[in-house]
Short mmCIF file of C-alpha atoms in Angstrom, two decimals:
data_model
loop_
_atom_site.label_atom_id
_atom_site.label_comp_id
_atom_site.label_asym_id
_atom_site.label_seq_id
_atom_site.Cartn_x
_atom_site.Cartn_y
_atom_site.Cartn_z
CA UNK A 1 0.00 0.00 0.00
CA UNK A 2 1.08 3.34 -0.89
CA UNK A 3 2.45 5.78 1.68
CA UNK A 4 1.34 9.25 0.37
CA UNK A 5 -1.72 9.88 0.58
CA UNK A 6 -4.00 11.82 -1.73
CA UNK A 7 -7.35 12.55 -2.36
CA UNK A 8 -9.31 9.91 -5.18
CA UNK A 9 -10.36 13.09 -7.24
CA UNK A 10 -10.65 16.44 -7.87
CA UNK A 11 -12.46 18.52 -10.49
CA UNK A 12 -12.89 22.06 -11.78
CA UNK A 13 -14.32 24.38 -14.60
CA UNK A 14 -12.12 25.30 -17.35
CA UNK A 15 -10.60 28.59 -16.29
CA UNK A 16 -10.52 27.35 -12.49
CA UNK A 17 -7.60 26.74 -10.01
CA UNK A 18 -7.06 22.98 -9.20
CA UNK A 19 -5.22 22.13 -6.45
CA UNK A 20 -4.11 18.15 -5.01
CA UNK A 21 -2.73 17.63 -2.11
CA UNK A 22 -0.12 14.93 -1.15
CA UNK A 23 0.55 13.80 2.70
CA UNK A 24 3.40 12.20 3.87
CA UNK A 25 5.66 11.52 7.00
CA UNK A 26 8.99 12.19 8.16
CA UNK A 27 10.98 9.61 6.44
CA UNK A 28 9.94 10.51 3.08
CA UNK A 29 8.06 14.01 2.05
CA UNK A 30 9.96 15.81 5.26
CA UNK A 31 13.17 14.55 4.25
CA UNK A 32 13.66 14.47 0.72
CA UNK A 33 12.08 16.02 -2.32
CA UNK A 34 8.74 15.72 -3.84
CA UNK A 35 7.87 14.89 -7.88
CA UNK A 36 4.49 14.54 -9.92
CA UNK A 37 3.38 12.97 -12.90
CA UNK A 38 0.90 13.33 -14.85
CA UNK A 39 -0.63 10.26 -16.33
CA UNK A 40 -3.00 8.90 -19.00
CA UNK A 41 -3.45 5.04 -18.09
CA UNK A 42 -1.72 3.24 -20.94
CA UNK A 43 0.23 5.73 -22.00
CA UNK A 44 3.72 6.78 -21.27
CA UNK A 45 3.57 8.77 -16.92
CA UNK A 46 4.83 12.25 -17.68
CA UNK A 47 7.02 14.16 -15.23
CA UNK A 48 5.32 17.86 -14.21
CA UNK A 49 7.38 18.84 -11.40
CA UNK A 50 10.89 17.86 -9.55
CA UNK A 51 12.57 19.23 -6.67
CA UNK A 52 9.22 19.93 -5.13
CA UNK A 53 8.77 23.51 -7.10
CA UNK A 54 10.52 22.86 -10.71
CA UNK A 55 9.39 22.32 -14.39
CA UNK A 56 10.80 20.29 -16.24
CA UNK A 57 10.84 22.27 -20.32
CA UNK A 58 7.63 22.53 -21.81
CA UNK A 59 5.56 21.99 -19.15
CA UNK A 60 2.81 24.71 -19.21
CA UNK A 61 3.56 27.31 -16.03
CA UNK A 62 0.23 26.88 -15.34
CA UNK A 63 1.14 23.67 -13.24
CA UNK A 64 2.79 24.43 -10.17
CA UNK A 65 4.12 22.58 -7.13
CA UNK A 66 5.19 23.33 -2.83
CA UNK A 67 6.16 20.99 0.20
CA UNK A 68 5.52 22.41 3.64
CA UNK A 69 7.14 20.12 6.06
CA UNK A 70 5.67 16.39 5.59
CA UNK A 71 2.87 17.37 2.71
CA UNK A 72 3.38 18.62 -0.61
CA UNK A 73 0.51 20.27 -2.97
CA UNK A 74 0.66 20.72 -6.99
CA UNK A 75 -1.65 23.73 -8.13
CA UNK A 76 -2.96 23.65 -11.72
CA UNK A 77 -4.29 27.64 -12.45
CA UNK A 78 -6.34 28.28 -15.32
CA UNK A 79 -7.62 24.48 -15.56
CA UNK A 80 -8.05 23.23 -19.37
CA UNK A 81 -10.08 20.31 -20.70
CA UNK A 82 -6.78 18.70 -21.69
CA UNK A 83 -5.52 18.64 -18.14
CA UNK A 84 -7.90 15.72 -17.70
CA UNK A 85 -5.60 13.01 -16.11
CA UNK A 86 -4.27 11.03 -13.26
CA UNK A 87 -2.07 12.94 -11.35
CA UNK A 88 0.59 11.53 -8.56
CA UNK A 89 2.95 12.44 -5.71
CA UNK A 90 6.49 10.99 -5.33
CA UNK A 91 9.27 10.59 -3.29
CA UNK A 92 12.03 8.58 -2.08
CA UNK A 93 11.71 6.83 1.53
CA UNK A 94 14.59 6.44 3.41
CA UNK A 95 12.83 4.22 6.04
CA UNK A 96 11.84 2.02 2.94
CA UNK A 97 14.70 2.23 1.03
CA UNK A 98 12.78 3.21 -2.35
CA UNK A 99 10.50 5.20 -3.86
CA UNK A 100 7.06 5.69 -3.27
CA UNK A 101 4.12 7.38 -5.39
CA UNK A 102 0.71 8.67 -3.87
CA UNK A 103 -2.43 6.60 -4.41
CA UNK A 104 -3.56 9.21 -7.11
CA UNK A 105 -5.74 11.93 -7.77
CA UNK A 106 -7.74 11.52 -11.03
CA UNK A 107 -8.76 15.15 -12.13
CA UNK A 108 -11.95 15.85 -14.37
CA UNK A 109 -13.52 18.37 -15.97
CA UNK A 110 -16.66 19.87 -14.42
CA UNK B 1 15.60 12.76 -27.63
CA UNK B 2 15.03 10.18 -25.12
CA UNK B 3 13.56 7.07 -25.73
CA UNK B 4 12.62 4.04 -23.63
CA UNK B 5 11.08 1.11 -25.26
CA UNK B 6 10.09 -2.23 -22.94
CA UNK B 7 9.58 -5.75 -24.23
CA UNK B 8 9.52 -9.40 -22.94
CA UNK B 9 5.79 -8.71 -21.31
CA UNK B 10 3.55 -11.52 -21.78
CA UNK B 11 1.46 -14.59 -20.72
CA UNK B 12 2.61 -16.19 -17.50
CA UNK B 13 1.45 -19.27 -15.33
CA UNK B 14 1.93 -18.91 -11.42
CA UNK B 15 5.27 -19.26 -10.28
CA UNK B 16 7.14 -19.07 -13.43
CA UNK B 17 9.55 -16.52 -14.81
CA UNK B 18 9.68 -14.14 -17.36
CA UNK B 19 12.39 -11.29 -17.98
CA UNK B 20 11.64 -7.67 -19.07
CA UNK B 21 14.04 -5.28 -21.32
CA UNK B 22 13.77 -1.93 -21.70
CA UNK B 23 16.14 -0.32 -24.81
CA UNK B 24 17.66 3.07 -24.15
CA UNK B 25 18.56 5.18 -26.47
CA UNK B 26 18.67 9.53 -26.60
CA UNK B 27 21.18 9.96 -23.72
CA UNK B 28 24.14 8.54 -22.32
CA UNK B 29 22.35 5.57 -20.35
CA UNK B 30 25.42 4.85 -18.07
CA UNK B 31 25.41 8.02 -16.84
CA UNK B 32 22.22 7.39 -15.16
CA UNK B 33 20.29 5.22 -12.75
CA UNK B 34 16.99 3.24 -13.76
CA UNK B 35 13.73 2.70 -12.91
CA UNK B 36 10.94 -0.41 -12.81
CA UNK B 37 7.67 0.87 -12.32
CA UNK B 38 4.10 -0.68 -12.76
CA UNK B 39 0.54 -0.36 -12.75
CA UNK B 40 -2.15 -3.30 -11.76
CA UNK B 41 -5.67 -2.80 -13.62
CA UNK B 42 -7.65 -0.23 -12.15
CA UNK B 43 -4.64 0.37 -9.76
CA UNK B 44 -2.16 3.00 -9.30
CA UNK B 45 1.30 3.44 -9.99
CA UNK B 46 3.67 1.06 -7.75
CA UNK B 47 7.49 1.76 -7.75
CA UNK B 48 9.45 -1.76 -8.13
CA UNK B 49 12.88 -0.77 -8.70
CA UNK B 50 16.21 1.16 -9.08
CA UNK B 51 19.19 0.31 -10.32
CA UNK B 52 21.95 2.97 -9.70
CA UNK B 53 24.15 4.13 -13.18
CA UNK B 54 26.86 1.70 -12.76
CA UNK B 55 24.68 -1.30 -11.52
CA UNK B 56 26.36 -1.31 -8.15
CA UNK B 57 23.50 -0.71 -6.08
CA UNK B 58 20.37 -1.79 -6.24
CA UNK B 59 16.44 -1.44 -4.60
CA UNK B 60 13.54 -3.47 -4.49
CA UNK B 61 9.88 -2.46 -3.18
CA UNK B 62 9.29 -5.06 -0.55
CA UNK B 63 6.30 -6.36 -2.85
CA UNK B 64 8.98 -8.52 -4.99
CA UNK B 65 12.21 -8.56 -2.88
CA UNK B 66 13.77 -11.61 -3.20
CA UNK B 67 11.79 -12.64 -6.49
CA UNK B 68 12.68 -9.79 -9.16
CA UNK B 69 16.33 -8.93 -9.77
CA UNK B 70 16.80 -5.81 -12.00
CA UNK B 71 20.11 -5.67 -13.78
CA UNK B 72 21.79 -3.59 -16.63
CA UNK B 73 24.12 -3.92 -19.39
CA UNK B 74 25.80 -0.15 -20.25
CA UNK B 75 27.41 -1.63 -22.95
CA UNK B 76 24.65 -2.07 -24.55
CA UNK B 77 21.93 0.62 -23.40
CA UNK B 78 19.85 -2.04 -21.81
CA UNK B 79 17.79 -2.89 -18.84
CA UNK B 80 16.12 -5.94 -17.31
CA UNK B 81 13.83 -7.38 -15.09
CA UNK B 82 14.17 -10.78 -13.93
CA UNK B 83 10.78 -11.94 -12.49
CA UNK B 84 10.57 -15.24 -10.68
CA UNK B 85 8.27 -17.40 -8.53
CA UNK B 86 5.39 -14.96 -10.32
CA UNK B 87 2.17 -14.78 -8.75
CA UNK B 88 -1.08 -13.06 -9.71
CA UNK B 89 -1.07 -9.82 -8.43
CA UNK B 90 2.20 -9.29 -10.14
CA UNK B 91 -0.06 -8.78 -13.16
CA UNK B 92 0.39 -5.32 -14.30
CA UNK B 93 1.72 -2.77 -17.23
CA UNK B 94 5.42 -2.35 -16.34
CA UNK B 95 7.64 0.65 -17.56
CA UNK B 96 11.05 1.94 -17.21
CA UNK B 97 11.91 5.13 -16.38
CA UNK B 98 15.44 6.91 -16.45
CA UNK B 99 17.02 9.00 -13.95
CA UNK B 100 17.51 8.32 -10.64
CA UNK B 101 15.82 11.11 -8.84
CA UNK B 102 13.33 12.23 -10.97
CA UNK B 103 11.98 9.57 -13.16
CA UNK B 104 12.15 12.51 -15.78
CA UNK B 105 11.40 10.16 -18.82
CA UNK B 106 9.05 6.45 -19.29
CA UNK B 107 8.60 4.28 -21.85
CA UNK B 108 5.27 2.78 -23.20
CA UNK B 109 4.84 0.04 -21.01
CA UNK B 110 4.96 -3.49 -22.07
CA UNK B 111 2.27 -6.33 -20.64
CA UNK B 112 2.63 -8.80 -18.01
CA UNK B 113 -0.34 -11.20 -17.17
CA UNK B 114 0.10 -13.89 -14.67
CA UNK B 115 -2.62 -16.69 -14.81
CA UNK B 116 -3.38 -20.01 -15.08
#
């Protein structure tokens, strides 16, 4: 079972703010940094953001990510129909010894 | 431009093997570490595991410690996964991802059902 948590889904009008949020504990979100992908089941996961806060090239700045001690959050302003997707959380676990991903947010369109 | 393509997926009885490749190509593969990563039907993704750039250290999800062994071959842009003793719930798309930290790039996925 997956050690972030994160809500099963979250929706919003085109032209909204979006926001998911991703909770962890000490031995992973509060000690190491935070990813999220964007994902189309089937289809190749794409990375959004790294390093808790960064975009990779050519991802729209409209996707945005921020940690705050053992929780992380990725922010999608201006919500378009194409941002329909699963969306999850990452990060390494050092009690683990490996990564984990959140149990995934699927985001719709209102 | 990086690009990760997985094969070996397939039709599997309980407990038997099966071994996944994934062919690099785009960047300089033993410069970085290397990802397993899968998703069960209806499931989410599930990290398996990393295998650092030179192939010295290595990390399995408890899930299939001691069954899967993921190795690499820099000389020629490969990776593998060795999956033994196979069971049911192993059943799953599985994809390889490059970079270590990140997991900045996948490939397509390739198929692995286990049933009788």
């Amino acid at each position: 079972q997956s050690v972030l948590t994160q809500p099963p889904s979250a929706s919003g009008t085109p032209g909204q703010r979006v926001t998911i949020s991703c909770s962890g504990s000490s031995s992973n979100i509060g000690s190491n940094t935070v990813n999220w992908y964007q994902h189309l089941p089937g289809t190749a996961p794409k990375l959004l953001i790294y390093s808790n806060n960064q975009r990779p090239s050519g991802v729209p700045d409209r996707f945005s990510g921020s940690k705050s001690g053992t929780s992380a959050s990725l922010a999608i302003s201006g919500f378009q129909s194409e941002d329909e997707a699963d969306y999850y959380c990452a990060a390494w676990d050092d009690s683990l010894n490996g990564f984990v991903f959140g149990t995934g947010t699927e985001v719709t369109v209102l | 431009q990086v690009h990760l393509v997985e094969s070996g997926g397939g039709v599997v009885q309980p407990g038997r093997s099966l071994r996944l490749s994934c062919a690099a190509s785009g960047f300089t593969f033993s410069s970085y570490g290397m990802h397993w990563v899968r998703q069960a039907p209806g499931k989410g993704l599930e990290w398996v595991a990393l295998i650092w750039y030179d192939g010295i250290d290595k990390y399995y999800a408890d899930s299939v410690k001691g069954r899967f062994t993921i190795s690499r071959d820099n000389s020629k842009n490969m990776l593998y996964l060795q999956m033994n003793s196979l069971r049911a719930e192993d059943t799953a798309l599985y994809y390889c991802a490059k970079d270590r930290y990140n997991l900045d790039s996948w490939g397509q996925g390739t198929l692995v059902t286990v049933s009788s």
